[in-house]
mmCIF file of C-alpha atoms and ligand atoms in Angstrom:
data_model
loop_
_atom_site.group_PDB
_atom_site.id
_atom_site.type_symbol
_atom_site.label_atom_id
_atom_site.label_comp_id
_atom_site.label_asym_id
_atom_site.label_seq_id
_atom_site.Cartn_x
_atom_site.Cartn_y
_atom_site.Cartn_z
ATOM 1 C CA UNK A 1 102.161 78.859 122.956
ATOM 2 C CA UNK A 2 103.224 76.205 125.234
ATOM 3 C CA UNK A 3 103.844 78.320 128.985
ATOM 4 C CA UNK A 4 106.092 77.067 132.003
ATOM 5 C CA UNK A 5 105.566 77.894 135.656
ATOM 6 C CA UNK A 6 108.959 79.528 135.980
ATOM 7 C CA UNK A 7 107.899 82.252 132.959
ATOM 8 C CA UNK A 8 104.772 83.414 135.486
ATOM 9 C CA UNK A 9 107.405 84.307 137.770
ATOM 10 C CA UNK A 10 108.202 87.513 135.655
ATOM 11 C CA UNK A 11 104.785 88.231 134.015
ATOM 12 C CA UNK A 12 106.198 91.199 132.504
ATOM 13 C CA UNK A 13 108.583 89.088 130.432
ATOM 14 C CA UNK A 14 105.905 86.757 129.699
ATOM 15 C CA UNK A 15 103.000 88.791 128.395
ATOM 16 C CA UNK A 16 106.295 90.566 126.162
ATOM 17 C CA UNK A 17 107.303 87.520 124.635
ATOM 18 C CA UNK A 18 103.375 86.411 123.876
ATOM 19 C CA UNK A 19 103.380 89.892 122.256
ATOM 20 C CA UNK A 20 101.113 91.650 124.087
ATOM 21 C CA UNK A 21 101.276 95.223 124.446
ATOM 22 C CA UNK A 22 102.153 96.779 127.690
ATOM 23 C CA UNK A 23 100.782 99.685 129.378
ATOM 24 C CA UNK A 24 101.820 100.164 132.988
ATOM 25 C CA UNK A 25 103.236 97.080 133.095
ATOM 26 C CA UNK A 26 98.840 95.717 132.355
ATOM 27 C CA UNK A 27 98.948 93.274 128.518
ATOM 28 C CA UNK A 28 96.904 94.622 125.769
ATOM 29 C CA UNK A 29 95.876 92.315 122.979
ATOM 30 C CA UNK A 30 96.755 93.049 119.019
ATOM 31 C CA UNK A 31 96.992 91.086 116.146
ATOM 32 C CA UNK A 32 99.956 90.316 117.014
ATOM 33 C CA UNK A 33 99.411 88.679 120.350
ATOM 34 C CA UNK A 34 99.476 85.057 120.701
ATOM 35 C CA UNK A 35 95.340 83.965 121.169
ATOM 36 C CA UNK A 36 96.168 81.026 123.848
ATOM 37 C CA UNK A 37 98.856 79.333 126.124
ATOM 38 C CA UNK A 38 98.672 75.928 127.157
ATOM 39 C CA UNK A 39 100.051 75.478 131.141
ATOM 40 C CA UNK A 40 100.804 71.638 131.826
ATOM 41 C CA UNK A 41 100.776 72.727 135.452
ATOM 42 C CA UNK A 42 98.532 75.332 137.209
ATOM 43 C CA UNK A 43 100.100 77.558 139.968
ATOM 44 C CA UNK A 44 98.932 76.472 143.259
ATOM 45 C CA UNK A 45 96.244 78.321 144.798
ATOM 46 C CA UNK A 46 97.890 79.951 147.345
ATOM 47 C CA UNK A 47 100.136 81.346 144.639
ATOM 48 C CA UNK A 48 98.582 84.554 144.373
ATOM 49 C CA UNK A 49 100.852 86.375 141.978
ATOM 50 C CA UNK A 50 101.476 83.569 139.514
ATOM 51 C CA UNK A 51 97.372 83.434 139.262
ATOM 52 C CA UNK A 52 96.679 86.921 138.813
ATOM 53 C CA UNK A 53 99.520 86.716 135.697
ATOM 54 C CA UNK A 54 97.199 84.116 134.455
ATOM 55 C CA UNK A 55 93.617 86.187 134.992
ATOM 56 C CA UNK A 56 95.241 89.427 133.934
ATOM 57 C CA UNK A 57 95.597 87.344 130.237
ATOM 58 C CA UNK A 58 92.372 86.153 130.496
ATOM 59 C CA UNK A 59 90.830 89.349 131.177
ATOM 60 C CA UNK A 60 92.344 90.484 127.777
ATOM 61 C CA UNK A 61 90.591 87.091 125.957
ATOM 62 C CA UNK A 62 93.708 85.291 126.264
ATOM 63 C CA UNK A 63 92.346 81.794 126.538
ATOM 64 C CA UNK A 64 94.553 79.577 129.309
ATOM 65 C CA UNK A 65 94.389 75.586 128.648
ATOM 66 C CA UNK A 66 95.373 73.215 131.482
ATOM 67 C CA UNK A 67 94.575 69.508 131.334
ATOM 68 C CA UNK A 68 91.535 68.154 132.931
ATOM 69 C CA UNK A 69 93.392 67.027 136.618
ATOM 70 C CA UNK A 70 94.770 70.245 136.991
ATOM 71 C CA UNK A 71 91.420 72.281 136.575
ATOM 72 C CA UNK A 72 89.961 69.709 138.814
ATOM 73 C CA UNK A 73 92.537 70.069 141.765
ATOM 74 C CA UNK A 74 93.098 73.684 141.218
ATOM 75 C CA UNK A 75 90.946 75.529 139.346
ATOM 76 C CA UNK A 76 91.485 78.737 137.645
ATOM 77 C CA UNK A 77 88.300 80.846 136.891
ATOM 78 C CA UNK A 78 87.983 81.132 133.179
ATOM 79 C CA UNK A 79 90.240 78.543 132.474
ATOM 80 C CA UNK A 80 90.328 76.004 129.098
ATOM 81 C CA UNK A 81 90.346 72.053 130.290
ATOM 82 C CA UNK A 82 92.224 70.022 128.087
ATOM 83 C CA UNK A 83 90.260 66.493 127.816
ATOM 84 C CA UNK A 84 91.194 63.423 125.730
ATOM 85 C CA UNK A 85 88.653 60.999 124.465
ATOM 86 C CA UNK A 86 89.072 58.681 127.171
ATOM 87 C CA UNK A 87 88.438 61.597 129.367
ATOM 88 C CA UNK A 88 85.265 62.392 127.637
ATOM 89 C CA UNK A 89 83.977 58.776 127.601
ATOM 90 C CA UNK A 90 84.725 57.928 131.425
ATOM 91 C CA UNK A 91 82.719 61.689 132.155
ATOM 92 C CA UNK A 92 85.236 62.631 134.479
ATOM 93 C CA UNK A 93 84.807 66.375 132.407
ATOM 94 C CA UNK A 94 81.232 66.723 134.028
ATOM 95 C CA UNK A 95 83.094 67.026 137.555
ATOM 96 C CA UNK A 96 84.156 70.615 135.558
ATOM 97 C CA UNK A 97 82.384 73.565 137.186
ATOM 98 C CA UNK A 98 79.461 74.337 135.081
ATOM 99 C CA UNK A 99 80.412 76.322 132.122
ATOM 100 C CA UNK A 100 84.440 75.220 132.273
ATOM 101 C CA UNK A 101 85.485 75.092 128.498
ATOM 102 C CA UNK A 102 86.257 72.241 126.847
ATOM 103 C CA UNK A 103 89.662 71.343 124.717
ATOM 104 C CA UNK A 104 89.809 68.141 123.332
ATOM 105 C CA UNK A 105 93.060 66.885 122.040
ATOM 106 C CA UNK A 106 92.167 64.319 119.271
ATOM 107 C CA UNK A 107 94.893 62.109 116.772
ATOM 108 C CA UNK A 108 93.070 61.304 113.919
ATOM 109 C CA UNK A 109 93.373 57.850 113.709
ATOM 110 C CA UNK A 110 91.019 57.120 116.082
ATOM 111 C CA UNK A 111 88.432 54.275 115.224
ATOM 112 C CA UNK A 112 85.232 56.338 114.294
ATOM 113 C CA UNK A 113 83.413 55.132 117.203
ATOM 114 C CA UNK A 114 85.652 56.685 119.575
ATOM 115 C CA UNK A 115 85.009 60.233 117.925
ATOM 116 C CA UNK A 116 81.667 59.746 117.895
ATOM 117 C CA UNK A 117 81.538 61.300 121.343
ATOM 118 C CA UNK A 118 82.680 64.794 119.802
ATOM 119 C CA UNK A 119 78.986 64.705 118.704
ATOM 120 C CA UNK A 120 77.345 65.013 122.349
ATOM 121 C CA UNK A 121 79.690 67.758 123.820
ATOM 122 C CA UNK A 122 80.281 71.576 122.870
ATOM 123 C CA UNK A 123 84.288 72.215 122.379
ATOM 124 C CA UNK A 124 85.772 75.012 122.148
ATOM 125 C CA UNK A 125 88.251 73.800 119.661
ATOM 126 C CA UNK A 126 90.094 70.499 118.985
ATOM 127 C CA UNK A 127 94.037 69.688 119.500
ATOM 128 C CA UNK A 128 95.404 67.607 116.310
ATOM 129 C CA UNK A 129 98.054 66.058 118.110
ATOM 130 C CA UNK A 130 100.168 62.265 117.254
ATOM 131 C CA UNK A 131 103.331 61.994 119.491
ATOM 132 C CA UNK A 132 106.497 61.447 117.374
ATOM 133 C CA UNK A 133 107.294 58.627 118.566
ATOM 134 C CA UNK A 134 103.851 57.026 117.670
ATOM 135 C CA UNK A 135 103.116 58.292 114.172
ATOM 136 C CA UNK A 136 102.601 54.737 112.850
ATOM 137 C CA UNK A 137 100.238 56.549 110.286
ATOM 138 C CA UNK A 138 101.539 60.564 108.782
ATOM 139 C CA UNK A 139 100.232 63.084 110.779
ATOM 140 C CA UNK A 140 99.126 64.737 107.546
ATOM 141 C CA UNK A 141 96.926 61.954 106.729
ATOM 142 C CA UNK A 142 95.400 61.362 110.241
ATOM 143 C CA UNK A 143 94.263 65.229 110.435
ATOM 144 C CA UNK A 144 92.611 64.699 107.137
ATOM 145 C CA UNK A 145 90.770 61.490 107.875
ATOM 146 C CA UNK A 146 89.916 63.718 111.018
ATOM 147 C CA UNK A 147 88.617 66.718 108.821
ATOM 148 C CA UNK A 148 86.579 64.277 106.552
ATOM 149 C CA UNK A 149 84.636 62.746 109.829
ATOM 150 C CA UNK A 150 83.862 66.405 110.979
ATOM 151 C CA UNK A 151 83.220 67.375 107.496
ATOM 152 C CA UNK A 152 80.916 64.487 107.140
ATOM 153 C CA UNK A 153 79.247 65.029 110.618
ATOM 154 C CA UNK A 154 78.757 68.660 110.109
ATOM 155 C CA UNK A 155 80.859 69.499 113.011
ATOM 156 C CA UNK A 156 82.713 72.949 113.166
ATOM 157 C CA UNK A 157 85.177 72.709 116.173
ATOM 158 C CA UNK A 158 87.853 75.426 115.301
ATOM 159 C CA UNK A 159 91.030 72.688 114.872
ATOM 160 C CA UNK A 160 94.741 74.108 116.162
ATOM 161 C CA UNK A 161 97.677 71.610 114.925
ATOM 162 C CA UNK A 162 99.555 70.506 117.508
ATOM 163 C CA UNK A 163 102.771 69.611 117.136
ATOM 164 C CA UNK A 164 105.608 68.667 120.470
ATOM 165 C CA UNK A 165 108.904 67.891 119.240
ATOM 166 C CA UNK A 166 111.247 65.938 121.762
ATOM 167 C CA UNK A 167 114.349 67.850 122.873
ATOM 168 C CA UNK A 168 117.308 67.801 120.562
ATOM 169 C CA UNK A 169 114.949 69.055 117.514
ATOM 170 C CA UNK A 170 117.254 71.094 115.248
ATOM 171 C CA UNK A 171 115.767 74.316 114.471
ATOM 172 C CA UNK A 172 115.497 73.926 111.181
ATOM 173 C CA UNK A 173 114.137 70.238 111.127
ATOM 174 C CA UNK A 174 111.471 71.776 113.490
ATOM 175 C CA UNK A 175 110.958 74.664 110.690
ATOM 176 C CA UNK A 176 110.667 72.016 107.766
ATOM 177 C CA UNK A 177 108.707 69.737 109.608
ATOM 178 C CA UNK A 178 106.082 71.949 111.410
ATOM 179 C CA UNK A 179 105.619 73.409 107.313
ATOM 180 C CA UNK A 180 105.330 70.294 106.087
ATOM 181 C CA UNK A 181 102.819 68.956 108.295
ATOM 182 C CA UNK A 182 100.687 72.123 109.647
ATOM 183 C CA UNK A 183 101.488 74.413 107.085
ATOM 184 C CA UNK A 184 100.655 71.806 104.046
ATOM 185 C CA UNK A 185 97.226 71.353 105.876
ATOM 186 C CA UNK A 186 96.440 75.430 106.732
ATOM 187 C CA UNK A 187 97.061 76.232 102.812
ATOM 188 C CA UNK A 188 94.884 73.788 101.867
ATOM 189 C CA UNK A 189 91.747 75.455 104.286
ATOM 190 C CA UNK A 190 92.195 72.551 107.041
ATOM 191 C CA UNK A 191 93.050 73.930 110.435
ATOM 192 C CA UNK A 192 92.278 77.506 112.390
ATOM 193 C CA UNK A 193 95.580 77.885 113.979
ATOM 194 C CA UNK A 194 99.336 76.315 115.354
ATOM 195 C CA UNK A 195 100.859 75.147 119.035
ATOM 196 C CA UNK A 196 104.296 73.866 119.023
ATOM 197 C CA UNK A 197 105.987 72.677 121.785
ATOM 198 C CA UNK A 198 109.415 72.278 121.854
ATOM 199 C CA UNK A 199 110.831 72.843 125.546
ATOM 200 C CA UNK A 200 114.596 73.235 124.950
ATOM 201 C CA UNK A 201 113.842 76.008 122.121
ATOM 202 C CA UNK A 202 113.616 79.793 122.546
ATOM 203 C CA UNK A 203 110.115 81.492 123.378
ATOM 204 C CA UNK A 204 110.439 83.870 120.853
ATOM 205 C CA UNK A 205 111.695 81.385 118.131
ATOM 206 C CA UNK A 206 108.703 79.159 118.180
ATOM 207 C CA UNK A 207 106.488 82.268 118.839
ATOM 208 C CA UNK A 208 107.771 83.945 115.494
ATOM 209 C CA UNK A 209 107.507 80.460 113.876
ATOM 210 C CA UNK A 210 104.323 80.104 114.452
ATOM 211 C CA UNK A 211 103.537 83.719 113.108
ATOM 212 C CA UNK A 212 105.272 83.282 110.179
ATOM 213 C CA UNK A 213 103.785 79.907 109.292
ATOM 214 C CA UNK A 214 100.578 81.958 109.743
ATOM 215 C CA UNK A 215 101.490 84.614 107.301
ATOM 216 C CA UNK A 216 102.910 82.234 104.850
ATOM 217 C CA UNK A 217 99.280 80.340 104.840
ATOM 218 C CA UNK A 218 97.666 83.559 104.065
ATOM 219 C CA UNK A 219 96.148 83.237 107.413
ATOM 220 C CA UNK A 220 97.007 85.856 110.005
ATOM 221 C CA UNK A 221 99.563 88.665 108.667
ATOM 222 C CA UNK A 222 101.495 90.163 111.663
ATOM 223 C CA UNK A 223 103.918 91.923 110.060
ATOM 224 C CA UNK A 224 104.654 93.219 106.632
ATOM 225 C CA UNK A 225 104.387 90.860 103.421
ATOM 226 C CA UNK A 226 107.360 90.690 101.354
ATOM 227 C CA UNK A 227 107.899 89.540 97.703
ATOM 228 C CA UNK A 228 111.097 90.080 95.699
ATOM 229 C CA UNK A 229 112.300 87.841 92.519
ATOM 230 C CA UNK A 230 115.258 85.502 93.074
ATOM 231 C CA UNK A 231 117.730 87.878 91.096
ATOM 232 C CA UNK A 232 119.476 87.241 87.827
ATOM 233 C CA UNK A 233 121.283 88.863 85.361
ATOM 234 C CA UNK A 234 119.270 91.623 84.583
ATOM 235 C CA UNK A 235 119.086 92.588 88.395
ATOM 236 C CA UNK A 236 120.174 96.603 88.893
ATOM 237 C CA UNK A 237 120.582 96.539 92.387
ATOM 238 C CA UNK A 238 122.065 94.395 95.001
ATOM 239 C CA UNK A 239 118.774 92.865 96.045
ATOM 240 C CA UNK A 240 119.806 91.410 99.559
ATOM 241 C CA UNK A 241 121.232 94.467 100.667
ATOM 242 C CA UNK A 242 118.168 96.820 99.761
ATOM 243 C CA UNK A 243 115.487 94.413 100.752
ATOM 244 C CA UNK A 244 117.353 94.378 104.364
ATOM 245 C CA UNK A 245 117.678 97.990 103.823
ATOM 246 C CA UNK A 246 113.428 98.280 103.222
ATOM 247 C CA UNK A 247 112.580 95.339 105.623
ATOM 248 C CA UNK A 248 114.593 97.018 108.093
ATOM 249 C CA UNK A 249 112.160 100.395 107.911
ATOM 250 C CA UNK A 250 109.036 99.099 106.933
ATOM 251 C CA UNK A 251 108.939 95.455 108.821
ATOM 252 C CA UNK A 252 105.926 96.980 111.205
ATOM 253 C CA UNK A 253 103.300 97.234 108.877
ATOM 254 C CA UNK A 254 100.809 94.143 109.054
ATOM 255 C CA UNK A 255 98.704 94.253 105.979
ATOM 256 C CA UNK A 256 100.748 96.197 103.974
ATOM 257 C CA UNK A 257 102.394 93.643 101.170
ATOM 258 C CA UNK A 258 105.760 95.282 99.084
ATOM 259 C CA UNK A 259 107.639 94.103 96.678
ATOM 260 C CA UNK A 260 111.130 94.256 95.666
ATOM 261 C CA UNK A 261 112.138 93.564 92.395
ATOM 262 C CA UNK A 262 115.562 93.560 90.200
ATOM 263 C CA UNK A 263 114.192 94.997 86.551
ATOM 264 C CA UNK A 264 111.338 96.143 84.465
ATOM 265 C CA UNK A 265 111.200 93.462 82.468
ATOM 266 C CA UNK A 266 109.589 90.796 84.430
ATOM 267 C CA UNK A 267 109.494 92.728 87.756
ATOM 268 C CA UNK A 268 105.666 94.528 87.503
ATOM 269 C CA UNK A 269 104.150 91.353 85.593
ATOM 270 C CA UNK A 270 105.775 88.677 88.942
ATOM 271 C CA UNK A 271 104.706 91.343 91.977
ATOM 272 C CA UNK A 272 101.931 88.925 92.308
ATOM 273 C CA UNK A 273 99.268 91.036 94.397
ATOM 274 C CA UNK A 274 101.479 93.438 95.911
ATOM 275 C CA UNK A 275 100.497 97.086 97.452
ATOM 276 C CA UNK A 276 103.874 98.903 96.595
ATOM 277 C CA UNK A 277 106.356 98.115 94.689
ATOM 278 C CA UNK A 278 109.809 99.134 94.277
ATOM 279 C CA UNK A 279 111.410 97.988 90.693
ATOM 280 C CA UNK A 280 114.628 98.249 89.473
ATOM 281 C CA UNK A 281 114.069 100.904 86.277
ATOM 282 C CA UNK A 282 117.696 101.530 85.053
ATOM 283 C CA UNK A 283 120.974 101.149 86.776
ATOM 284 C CA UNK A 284 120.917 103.469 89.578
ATOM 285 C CA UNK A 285 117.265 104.230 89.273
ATOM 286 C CA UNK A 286 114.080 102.959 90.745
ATOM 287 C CA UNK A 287 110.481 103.009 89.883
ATOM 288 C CA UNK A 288 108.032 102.923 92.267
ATOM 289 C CA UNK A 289 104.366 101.034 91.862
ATOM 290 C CA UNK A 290 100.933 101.251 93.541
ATOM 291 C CA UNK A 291 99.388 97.479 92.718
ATOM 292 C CA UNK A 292 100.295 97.595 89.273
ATOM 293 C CA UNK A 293 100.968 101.130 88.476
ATOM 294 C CA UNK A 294 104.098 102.919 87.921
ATOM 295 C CA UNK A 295 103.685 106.380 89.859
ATOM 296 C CA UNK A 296 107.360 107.373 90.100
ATOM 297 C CA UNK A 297 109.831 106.804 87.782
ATOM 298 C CA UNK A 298 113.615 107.337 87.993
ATOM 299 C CA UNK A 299 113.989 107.595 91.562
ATOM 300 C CA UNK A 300 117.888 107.744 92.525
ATOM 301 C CA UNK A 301 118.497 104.882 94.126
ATOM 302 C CA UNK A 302 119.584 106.884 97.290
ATOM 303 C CA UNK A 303 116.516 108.185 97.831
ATOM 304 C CA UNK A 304 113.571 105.059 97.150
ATOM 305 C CA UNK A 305 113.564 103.885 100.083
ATOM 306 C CA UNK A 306 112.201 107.367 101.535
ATOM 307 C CA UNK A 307 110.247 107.521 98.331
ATOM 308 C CA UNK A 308 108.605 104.408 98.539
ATOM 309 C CA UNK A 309 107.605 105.065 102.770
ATOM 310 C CA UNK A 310 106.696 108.500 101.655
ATOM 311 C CA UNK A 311 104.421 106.822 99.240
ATOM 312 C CA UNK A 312 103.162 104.200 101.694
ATOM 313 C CA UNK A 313 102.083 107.323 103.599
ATOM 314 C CA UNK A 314 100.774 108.806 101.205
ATOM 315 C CA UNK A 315 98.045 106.205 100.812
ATOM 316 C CA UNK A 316 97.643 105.756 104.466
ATOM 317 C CA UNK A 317 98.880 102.684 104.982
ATOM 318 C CA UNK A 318 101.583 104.119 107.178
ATOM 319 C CA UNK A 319 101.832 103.433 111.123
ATOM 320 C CA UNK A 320 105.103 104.744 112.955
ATOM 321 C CA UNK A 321 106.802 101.823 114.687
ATOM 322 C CA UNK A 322 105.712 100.745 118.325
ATOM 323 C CA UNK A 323 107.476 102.685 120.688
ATOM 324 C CA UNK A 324 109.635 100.874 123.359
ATOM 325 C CA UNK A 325 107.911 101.540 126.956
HETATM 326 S S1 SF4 B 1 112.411 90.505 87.937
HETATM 327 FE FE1 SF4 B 1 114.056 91.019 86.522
HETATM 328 S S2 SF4 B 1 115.885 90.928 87.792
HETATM 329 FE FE2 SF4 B 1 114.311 89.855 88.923
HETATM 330 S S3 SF4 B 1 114.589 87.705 88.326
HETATM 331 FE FE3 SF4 B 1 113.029 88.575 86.962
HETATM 332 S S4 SF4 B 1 114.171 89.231 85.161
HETATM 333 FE FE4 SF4 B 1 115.679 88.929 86.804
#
């Protein structure tokens, strides 16, 4: 996640909307915590609270990337340095203190020669990254000419996609087009993780985004994994409403995959890989499914929803919501 100065002034807020649990006001890390933040701007040194926001989310192995001139002029221990390749071929990266991480933001289109350079220094992971108003060649196809050269060169930088869309960006243009490009790449194995920057858009927005693009590449599951059949005219239950109902109770659960489906009669064979299942049976009446299994059949509909988190207990794959602090 991209970070402003401003959101350091309430670090609170901050380490709340990167998802990181609180306790006595201190972050702790989950899996659902963003992993890094990227700060175009450091806090000046004499800015003593802003900086001990930043180590605080260091201390719990949030990394913090700030370009290269800003680590230079005011360095923050523990900090990433974001380099491009003209930065690694002047050397102006060995003024780092020893040991300073390195992040290299890379497009992909590069002429091989110029990545040749990612051979003689250790990164901590690369930044796919082609401005919009530049992408002469897809961005799709540049981070796959880049995963062929490091393929090819048996080089294993973790890559994030990096994608900054200019101000104005509808929401769901940025939606589309960060599953189109990132998302096409992650479910195809090419890529570790996702930064998009959008400044005019809501934290939390491009936060749960980025999660969900996760999820939906079978990479990181933060929350629970739903899968219900588009409806038709053998549904025997209003499908939107109970799926809100069950989503509503059960939306906590990382891990746990349910699905929601209108009949018997294709329901069990489409659950795909599912841990629960809740299918309609007969009108009025559910049945209920571990994997593939029908273990309760006949459920009125009132009560399945209880049913089916009784039965997610049951196999201890239950977790009570977090608790407001
Ligand atoms: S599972 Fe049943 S209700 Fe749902 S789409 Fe298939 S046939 Fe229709």
């Amino acid at each position: 996640m991209s970070v402003s100065l401003d959101q350091l002034k309430a670090p609170e807020l901050l380490y709340k909307s990167l998802a990181a649990k609180l306790v006595l006001g201190m972050p702790f890390k989950d899996l659902a915590t963003v992993d890094s933040i990227i700060l175009r701007e450091l806090p000046p040194v004499d800015d003593a609270d802003a900086r001990l926001a930043l180590k605080r989310l260091i201390d719990i192995s949030m990394g913090v990337i700030t370009p290269l001139s800003e680590q230079l002029t005011k360095p923050l221990p523990n900090a990433m340095a974001l380099v491009n390749l003209k930065e690694l071929s002047t050397g102006a990266y060995k003024l780092l203190p020893e040991g300073t991480r390195l992040v290299v933001s890379v497009r992909g289109d590069e002429a091989y020669e110029e990545l040749e350079i990612l051979k003689d220094i250790d990164a901590t992971m690369l930044l796919h990254n082609i401005p919009f108003d530049e992408e002469n060649i897809g961005r799709v196809h540049a981070a796959r000419r880049l995963f062929e050269y490091l393929s090819e060169n048996s080089l294993d930088f973790p890559v994030i996609h990096h994608i900054q869309f200019p101000n104005g960006t509808h929401r769901d243009d940025l939606v589309i087009n960060a599953g189109t490009n990132a998302g096409a790449l992650l479910v195809d194995g090419l890529g570790d993780g996702i930064l998009l920057e959008a400044p005019d858009q809501d934290f939390d927005f491009l936060r749960n985004t980025s999660f969900n693009l996760l999820q939906g590449c079978r990479m990181r599951n933060t929350k629970t994994e739903y899968v219900s059949c588009p409806s038709c005219g053998r549904t025997l239950f209003d499908l939107q409403e109970i799926s809100a109902q069950i989503r509503e109770k059960t939306s906590h659960l990382p891990g746990v995959s349910i699905a929601i489906m209108g009949c018997i009669v294709n329901g069990p064979g489409e659950m795909a890989d599912a841990d629960f299942g809740y299918v309609g049976g007969a009108p009025g009446k559910i049945d209920l499914y571990v994997g593939k299994t029908v273990v309760k059949r006949g459920i009125a509909m009132e009560h399945a929803t209880d049913a089916l988190i009784q039965l997610i207990k049951d196999h201890g794959r239950w977790v009570d919501p977090p608790a407001e602090e």
